[in-house]
PDB file of C-alpha atoms in Angstrom:
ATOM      1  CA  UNK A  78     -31.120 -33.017 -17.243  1.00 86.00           C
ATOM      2  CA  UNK A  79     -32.020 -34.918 -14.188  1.00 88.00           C
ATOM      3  CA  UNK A  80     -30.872 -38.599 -15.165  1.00 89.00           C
ATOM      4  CA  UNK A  81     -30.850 -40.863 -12.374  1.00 90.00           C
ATOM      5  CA  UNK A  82     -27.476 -41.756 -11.067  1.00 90.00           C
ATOM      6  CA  UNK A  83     -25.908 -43.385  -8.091  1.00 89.00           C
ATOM      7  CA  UNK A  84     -22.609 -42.948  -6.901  1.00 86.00           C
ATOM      8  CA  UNK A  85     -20.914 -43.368  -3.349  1.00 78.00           C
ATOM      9  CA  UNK A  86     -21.819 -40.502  -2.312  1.00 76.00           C
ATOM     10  CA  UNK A  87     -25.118 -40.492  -1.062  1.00 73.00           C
ATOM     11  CA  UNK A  88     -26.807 -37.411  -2.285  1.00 80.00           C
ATOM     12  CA  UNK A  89     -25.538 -38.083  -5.965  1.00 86.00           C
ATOM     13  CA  UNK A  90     -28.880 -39.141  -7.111  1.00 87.00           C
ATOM     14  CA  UNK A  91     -29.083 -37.796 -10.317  1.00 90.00           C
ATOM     15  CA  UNK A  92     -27.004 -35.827 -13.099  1.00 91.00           C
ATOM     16  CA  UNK A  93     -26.653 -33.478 -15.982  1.00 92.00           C
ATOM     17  CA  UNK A  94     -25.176 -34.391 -18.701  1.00 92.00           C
ATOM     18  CA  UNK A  95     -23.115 -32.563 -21.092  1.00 90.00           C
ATOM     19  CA  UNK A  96     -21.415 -33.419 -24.483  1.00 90.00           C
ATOM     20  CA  UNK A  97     -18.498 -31.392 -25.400  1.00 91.00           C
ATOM     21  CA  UNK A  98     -17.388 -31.295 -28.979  1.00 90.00           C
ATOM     22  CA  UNK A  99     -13.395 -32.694 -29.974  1.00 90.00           C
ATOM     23  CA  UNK A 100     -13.070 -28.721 -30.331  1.00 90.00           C
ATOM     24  CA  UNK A 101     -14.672 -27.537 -26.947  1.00 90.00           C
ATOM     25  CA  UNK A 102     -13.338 -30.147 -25.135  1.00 91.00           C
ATOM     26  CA  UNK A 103      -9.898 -28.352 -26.538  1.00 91.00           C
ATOM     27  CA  UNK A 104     -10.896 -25.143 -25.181  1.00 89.00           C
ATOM     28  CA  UNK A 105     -11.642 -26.365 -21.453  1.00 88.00           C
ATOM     29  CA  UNK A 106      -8.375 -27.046 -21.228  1.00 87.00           C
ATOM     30  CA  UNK A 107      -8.052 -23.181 -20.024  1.00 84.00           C
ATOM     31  CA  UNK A 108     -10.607 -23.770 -17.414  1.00 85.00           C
ATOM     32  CA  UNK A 109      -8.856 -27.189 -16.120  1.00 86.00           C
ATOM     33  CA  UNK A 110      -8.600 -26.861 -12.576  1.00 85.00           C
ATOM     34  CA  UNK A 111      -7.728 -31.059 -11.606  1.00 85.00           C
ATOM     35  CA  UNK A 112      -6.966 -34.088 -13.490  1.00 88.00           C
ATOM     36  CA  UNK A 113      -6.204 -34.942 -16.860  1.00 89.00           C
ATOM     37  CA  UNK A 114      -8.258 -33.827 -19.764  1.00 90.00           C
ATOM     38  CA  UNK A 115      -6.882 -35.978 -22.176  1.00 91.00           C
ATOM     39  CA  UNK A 116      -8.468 -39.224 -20.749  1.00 92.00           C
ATOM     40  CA  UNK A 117     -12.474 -37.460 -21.877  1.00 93.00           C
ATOM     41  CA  UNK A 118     -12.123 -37.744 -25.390  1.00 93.00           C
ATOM     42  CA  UNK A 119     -13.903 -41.176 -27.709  1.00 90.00           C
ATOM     43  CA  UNK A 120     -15.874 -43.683 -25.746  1.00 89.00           C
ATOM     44  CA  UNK A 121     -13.638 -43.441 -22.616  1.00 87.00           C
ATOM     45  CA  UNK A 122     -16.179 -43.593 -20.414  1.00 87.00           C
ATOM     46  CA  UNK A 123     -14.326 -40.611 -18.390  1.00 92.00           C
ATOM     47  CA  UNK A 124     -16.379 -37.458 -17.897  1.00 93.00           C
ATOM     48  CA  UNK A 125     -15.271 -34.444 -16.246  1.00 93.00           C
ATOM     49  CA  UNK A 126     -17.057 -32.191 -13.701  1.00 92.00           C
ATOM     50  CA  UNK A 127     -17.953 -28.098 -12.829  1.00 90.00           C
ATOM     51  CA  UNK A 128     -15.768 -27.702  -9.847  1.00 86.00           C
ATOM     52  CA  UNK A 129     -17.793 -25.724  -7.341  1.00 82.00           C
ATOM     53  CA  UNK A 130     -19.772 -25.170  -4.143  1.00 80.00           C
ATOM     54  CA  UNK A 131     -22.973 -26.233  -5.493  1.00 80.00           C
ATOM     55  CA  UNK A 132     -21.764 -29.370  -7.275  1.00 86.00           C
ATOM     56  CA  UNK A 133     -21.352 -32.375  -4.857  1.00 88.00           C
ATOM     57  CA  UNK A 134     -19.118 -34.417  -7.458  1.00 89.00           C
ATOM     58  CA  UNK A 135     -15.623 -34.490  -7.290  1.00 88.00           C
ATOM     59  CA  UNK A 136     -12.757 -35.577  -9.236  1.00 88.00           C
ATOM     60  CA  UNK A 137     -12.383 -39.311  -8.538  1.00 88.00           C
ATOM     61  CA  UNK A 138     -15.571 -40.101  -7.619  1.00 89.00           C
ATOM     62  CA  UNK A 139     -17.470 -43.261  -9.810  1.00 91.00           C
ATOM     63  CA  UNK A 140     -20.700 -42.784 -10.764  1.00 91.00           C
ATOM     64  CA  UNK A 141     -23.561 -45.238 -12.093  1.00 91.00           C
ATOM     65  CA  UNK A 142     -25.606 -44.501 -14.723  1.00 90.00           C
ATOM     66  CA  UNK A 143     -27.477 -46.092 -17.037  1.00 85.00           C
ATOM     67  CA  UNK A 144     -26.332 -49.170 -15.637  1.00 86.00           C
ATOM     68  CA  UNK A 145     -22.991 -47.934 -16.426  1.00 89.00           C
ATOM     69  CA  UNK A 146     -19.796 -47.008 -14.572  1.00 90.00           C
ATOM     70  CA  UNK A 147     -18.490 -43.618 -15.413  1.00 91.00           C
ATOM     71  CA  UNK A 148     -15.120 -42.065 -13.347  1.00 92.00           C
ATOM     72  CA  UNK A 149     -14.945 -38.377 -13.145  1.00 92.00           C
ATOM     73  CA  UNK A 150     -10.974 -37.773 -13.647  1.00 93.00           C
ATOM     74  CA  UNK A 151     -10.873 -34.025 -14.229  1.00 91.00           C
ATOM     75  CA  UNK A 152     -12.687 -30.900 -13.060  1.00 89.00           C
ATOM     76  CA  UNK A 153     -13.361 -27.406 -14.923  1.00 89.00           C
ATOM     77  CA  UNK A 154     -13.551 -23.742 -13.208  1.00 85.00           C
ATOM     78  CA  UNK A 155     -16.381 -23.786 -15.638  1.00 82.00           C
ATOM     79  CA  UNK A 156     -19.047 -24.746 -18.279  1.00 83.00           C
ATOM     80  CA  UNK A 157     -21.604 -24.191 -21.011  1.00 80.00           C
ATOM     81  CA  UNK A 158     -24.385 -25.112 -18.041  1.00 80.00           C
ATOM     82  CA  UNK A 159     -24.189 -24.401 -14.659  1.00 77.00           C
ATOM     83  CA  UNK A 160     -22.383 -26.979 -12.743  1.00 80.00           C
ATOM     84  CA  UNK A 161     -24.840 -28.237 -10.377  1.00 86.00           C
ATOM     85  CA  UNK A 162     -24.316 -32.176 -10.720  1.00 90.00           C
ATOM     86  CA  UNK A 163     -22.962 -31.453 -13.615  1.00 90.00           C
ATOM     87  CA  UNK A 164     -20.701 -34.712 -15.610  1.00 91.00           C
ATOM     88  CA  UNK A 165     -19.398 -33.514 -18.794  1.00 93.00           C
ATOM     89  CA  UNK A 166     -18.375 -35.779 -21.581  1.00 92.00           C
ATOM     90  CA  UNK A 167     -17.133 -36.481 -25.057  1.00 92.00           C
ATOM     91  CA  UNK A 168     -20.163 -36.907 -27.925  1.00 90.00           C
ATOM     92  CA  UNK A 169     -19.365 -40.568 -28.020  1.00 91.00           C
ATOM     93  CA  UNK A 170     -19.419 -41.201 -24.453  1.00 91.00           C
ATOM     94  CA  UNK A 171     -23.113 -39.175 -24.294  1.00 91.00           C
ATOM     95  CA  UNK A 172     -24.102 -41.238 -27.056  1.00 90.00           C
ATOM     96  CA  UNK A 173     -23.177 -44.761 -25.662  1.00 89.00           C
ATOM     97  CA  UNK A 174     -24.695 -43.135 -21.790  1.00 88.00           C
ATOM     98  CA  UNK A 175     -27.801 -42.065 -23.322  1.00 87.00           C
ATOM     99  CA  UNK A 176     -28.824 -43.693 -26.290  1.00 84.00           C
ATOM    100  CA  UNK A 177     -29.183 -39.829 -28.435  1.00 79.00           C
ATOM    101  CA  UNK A 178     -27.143 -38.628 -31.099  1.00 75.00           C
ATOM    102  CA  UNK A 179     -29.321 -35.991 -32.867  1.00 74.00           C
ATOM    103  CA  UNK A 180     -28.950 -32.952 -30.411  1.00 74.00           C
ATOM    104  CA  UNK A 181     -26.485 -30.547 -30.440  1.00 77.00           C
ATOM    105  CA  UNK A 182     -25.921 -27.120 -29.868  1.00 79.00           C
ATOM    106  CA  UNK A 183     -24.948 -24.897 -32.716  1.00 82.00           C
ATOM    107  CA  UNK A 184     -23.179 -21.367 -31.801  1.00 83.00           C
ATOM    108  CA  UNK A 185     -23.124 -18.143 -34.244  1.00 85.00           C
ATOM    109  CA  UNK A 186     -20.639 -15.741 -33.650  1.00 85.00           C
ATOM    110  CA  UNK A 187     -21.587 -12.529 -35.284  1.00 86.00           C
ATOM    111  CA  UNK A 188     -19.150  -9.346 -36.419  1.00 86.00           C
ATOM    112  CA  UNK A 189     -19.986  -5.955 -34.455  1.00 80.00           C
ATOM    113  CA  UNK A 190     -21.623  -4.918 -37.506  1.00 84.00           C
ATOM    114  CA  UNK A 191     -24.392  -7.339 -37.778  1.00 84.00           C
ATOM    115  CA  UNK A 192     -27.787  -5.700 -37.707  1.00 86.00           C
ATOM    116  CA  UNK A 193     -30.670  -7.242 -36.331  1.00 86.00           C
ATOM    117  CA  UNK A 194     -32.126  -7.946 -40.107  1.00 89.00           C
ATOM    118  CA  UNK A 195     -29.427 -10.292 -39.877  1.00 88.00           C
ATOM    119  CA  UNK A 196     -30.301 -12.432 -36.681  1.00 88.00           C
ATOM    120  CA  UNK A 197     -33.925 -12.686 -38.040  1.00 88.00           C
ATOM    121  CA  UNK A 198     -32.945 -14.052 -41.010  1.00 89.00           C
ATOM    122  CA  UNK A 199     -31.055 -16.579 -39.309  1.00 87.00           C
ATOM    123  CA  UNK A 200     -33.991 -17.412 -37.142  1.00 87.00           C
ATOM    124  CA  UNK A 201     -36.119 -18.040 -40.341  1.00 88.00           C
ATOM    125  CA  UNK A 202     -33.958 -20.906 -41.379  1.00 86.00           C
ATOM    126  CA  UNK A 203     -34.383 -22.928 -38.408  1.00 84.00           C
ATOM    127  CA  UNK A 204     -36.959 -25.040 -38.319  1.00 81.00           C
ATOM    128  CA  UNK A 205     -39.647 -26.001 -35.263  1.00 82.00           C
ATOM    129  CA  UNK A 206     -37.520 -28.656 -34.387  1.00 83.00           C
ATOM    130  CA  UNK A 207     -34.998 -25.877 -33.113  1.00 85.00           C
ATOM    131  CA  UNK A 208     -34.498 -23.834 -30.145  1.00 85.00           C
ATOM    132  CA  UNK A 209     -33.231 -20.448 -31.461  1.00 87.00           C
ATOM    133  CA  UNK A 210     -31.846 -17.570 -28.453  1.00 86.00           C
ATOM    134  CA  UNK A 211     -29.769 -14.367 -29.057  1.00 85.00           C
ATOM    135  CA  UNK A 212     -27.422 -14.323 -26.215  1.00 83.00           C
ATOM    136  CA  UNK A 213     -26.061 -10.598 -28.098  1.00 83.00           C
ATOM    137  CA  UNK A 214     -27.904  -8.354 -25.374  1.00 82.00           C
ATOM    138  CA  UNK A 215     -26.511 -10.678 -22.342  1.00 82.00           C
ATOM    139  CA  UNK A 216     -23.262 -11.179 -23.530  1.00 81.00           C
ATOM    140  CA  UNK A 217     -22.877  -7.325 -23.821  1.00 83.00           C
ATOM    141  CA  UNK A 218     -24.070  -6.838 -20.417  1.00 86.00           C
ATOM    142  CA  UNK A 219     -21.521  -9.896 -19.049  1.00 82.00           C
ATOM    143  CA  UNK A 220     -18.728  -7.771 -21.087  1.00 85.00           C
ATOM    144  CA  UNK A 221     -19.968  -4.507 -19.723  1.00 90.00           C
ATOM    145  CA  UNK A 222     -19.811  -5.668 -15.934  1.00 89.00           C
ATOM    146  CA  UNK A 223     -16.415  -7.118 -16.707  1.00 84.00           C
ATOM    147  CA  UNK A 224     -14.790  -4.035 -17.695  1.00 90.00           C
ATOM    148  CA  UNK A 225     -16.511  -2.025 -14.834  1.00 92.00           C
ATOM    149  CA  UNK A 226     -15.307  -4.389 -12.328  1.00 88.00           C
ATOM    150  CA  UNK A 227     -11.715  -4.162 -14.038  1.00 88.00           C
ATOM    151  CA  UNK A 228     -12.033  -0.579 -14.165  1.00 93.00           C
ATOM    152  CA  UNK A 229     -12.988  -0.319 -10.533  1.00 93.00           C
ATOM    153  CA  UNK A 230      -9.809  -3.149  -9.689  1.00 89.00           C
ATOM    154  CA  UNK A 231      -6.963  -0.992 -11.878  1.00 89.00           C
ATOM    155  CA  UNK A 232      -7.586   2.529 -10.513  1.00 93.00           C
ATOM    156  CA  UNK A 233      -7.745   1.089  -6.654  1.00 91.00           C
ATOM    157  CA  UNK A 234      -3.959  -0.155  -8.249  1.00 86.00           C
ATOM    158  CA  UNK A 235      -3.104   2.988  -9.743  1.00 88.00           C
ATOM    159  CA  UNK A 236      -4.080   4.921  -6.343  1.00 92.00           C
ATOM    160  CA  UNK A 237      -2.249   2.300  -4.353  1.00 87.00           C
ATOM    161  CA  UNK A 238       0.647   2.601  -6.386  1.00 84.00           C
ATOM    162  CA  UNK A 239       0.402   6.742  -6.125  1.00 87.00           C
ATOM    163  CA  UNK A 240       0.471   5.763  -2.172  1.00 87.00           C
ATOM    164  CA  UNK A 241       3.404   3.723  -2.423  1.00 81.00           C
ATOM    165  CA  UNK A 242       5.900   6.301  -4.656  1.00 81.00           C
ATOM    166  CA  UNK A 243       4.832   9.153  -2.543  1.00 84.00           C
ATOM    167  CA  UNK A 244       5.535   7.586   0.827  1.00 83.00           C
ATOM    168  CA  UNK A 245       9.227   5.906  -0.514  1.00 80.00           C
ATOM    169  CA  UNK A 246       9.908   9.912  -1.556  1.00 81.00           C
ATOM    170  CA  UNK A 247       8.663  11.390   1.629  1.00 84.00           C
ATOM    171  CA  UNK A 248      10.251   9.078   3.748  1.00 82.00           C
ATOM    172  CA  UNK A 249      13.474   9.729   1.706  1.00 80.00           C
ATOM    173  CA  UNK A 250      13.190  13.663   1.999  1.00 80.00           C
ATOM    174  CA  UNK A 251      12.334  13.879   5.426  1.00 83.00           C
ATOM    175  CA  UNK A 252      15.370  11.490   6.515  1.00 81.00           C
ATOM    176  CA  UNK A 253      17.486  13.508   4.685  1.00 78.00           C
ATOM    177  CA  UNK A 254      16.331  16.287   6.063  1.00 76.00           C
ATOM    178  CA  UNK A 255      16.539  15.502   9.753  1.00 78.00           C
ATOM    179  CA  UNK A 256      20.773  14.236   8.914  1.00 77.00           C
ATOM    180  CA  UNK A 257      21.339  17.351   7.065  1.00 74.00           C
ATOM    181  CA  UNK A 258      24.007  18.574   9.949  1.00 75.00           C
ATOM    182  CA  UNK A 259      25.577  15.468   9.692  1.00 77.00           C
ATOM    183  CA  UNK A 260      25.748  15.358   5.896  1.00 75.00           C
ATOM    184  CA  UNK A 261      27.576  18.566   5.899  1.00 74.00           C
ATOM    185  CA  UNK A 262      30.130  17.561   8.512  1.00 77.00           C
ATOM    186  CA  UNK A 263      30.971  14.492   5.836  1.00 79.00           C
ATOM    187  CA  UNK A 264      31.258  16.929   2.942  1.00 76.00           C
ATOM    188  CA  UNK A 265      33.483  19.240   5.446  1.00 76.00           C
ATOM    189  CA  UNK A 266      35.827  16.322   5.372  1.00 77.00           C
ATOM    190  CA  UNK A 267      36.027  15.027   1.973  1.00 78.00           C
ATOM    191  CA  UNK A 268      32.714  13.768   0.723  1.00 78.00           C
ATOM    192  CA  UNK A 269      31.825  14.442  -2.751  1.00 78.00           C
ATOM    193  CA  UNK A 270      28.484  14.851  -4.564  1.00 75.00           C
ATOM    194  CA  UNK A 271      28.580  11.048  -5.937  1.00 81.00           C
ATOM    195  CA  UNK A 272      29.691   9.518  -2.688  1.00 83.00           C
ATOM    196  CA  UNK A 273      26.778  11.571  -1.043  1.00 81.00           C
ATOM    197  CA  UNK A 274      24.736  10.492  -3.791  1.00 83.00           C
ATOM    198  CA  UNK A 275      25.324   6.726  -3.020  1.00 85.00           C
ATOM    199  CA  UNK A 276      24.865   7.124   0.584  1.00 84.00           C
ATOM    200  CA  UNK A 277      21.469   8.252   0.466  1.00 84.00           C
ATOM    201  CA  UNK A 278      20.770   6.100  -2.574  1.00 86.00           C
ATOM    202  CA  UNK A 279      21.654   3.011  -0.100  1.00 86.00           C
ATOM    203  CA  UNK A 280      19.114   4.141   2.749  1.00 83.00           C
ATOM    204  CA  UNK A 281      16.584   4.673  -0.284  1.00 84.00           C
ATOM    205  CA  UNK A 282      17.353   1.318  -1.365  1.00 86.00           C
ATOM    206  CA  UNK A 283      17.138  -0.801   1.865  1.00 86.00           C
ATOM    207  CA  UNK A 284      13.642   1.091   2.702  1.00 84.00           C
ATOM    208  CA  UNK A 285      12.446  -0.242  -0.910  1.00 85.00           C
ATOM    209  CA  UNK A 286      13.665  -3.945  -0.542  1.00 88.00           C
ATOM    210  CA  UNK A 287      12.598  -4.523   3.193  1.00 88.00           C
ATOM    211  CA  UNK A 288       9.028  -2.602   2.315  1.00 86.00           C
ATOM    212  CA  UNK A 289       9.118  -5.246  -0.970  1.00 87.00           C
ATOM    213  CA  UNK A 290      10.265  -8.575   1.045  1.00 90.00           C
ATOM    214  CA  UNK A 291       7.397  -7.821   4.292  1.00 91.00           C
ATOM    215  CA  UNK A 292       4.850  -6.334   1.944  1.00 88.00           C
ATOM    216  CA  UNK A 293       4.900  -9.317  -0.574  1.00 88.00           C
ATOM    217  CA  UNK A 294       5.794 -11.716   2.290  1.00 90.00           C
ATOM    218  CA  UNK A 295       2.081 -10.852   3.659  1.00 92.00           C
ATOM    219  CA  UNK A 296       0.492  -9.867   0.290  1.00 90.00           C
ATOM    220  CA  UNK A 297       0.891 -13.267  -1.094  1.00 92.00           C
ATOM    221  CA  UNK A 298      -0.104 -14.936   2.133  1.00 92.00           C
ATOM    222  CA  UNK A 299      -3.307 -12.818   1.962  1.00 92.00           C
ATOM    223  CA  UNK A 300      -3.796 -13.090  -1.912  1.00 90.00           C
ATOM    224  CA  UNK A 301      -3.657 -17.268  -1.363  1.00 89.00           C
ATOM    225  CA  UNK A 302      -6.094 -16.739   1.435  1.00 90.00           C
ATOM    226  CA  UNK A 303      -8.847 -14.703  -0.078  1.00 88.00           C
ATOM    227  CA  UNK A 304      -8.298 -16.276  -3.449  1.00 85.00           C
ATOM    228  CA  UNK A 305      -9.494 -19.573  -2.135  1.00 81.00           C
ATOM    229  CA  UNK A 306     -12.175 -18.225  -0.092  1.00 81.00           C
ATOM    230  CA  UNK A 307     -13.762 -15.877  -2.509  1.00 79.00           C
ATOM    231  CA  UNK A 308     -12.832 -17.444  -5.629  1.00 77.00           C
ATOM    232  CA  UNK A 309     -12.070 -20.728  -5.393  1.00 75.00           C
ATOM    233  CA  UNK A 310     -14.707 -21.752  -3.366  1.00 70.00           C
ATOM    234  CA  UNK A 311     -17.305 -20.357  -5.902  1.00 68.00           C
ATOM    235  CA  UNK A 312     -15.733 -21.157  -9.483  1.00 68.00           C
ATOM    236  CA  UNK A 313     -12.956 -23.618  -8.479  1.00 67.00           C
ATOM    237  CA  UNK A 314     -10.540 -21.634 -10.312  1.00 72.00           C
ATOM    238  CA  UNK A 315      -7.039 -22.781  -8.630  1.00 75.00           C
ATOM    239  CA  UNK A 316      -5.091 -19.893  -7.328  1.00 82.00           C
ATOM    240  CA  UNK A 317      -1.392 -19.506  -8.601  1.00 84.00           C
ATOM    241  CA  UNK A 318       1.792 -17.177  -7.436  1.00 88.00           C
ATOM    242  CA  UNK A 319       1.334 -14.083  -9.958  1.00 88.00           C
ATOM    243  CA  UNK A 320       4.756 -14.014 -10.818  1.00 90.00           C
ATOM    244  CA  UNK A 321       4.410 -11.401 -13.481  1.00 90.00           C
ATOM    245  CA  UNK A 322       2.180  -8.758 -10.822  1.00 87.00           C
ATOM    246  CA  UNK A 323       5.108  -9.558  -8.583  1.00 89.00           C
ATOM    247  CA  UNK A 324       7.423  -8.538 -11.375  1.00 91.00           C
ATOM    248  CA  UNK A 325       6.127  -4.999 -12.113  1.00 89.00           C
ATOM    249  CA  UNK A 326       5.687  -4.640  -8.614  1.00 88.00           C
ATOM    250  CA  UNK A 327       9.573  -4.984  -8.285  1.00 89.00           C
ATOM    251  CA  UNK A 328      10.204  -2.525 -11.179  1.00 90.00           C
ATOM    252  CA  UNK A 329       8.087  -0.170 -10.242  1.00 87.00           C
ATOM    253  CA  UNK A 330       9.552  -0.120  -6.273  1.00 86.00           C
ATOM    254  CA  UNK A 331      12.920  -0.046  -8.087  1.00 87.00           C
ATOM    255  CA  UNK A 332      12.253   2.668 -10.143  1.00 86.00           C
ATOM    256  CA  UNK A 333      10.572   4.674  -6.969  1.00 84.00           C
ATOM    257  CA  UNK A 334      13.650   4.360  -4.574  1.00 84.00           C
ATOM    258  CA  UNK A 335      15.614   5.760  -7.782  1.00 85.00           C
ATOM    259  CA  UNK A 336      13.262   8.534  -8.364  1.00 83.00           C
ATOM    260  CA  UNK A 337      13.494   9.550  -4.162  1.00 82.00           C
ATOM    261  CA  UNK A 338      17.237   9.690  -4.367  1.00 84.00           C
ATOM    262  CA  UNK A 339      17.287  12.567  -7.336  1.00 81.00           C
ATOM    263  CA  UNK A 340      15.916  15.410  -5.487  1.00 79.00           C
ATOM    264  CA  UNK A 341      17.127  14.964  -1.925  1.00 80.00           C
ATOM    265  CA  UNK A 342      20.539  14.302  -3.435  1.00 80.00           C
ATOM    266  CA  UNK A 343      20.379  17.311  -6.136  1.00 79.00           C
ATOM    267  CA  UNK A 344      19.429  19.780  -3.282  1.00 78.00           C
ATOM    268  CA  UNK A 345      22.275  18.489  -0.829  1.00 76.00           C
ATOM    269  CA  UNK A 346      24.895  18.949  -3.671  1.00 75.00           C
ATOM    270  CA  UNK A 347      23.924  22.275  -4.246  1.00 76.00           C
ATOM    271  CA  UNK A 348      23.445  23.879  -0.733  1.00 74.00           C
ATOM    272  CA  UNK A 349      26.828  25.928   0.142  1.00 74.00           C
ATOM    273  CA  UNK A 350      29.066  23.172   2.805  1.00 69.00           C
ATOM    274  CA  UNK A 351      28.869  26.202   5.452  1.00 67.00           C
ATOM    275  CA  UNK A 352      24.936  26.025   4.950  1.00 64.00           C
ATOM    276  CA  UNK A 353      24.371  22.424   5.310  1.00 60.00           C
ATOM    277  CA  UNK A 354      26.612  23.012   8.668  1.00 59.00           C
ATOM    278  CA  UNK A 355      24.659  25.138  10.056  1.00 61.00           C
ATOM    279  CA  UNK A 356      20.880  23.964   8.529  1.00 52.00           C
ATOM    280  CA  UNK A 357      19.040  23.507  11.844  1.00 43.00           C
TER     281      UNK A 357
END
């Protein structure tokens, strides 16, 4: 922590540096957010960075230390450490930066039925040359938040979604409703059940694909907008189009204008042509 550092960026005075394993460095490659994580591993002298609001570094920038030049020439959502000047490297690159080779972290991951017998006997192998923490109780409180918020997130969906199938059947049922005069004249004439059926299955159909084109017109606009704000700004996670959320969306709109026509249709068919005639 703290090593001095200078960089063109005046109020780069100093950094934290991390070592990342062959095998973590693998597994940032979920988190990569800009650049090209290939170019951190061996003595490369190419680090990568925390991309957030509290870390002035950015991906490009060259940075001095140890009398040595290191370029930053990828960025992370995230890290082991927070990200405050934070330059994270490959275990030959810290070595060469820093002159130390004998610390490393070790992690345990334990089954859901170790008991705490178990952690202390761990701890009694390590010796005083060791920092031993169990991160159990605060990783179980990270994972209980997690599923709250997701909780919280899905059933706002799920009463959204109630919303939406509701209002494409109202809206279907009351249209119908208000033309009924005019759907009997057209059966007086000639116009059977499936023709009716096909009618109203069109208006269904063009409220479902205008409502989809407008609503996801100005939901993605809105999604980009408060993604970047709220998210990216804070984690530097990059936002993307969430083509498969668009995709249920379309099946489930889909199968909504199909479920409106049924019942409309059905009670149409079945009302006497003399009825629908005179149905004020």
């Amino acid at each position: 922590e703290n090593v001095p550092a200078a960089s063109s960026q005046q109020e780069i005075d100093h950094v934290n540096i991390t070592s990342y394993s062959e095998y973590v460095l693998d597994c940032a490659e979920e988190s990569l957010v800009e650049g090209n994580l290939s170019e951190v591993y061996g003595d490369s002298g190419k680090v990568m960075t925390v991309l957030n609001k509290d870390n002035p570094i950015k991906v490009g920038d060259i940075i001095q230390v140890a009398g040595q030049e290191i370029e930053v020439v990828c960025g992370i959502s995230s890290g082991l450490y927070p990200g405050e000047y934070s330059i994270i490297c490959s275990q030959e690159t810290f070595a060469r930066l820093t002159g130390e080779e004998n610390y490393s972290m070790i992690g345990i991951q334990l089954s859901s039925k170790a008991t705490d017998e178990t952690v202390k006997q761990i701890n009694s192998l390590v010796g005083s040359d060791v920092i031993f923490t169990d991160e159990r109780q605060r990783n179980q409180e990270d994972a209980n938040s997690w599923l709250a918020a997701k909780f919280l997130l899905y059933s706002f969906m799920v009463i959204v979604a109630m919303i939406t199938l509701f209002n494409i059947v109202n809206s279907i049922s009351m249209s119908v409703t208000a033309r009924i005069k005019q759907y009997g004249a057209m059966r007086a004439v000639g116009m059977d059940g499936e023709q009716l059926t096909r009618m109203i299955a069109a208006e269904a159909f063009t409220y479902a694909v205008s409502g989809l084109i407008v609503g996801s017109g100005i939901g993605i606009v809105l999604s980009r907008f408060l993604y970047v704000k709220l998210v990216t700004r804070y984690f530097g996670s990059q936002w993307s189009l969430p083509v498969v959320l668009i995709a249920i969306i379309v099946v489930f709109d889909t199968v909504s204008a199909a479920a409106a026509v049924y019942a409309p249709a059905k009670r149409i068919r079945n009302m006497p042509i003399t009825a629908t005639i005179n149905e004020l």
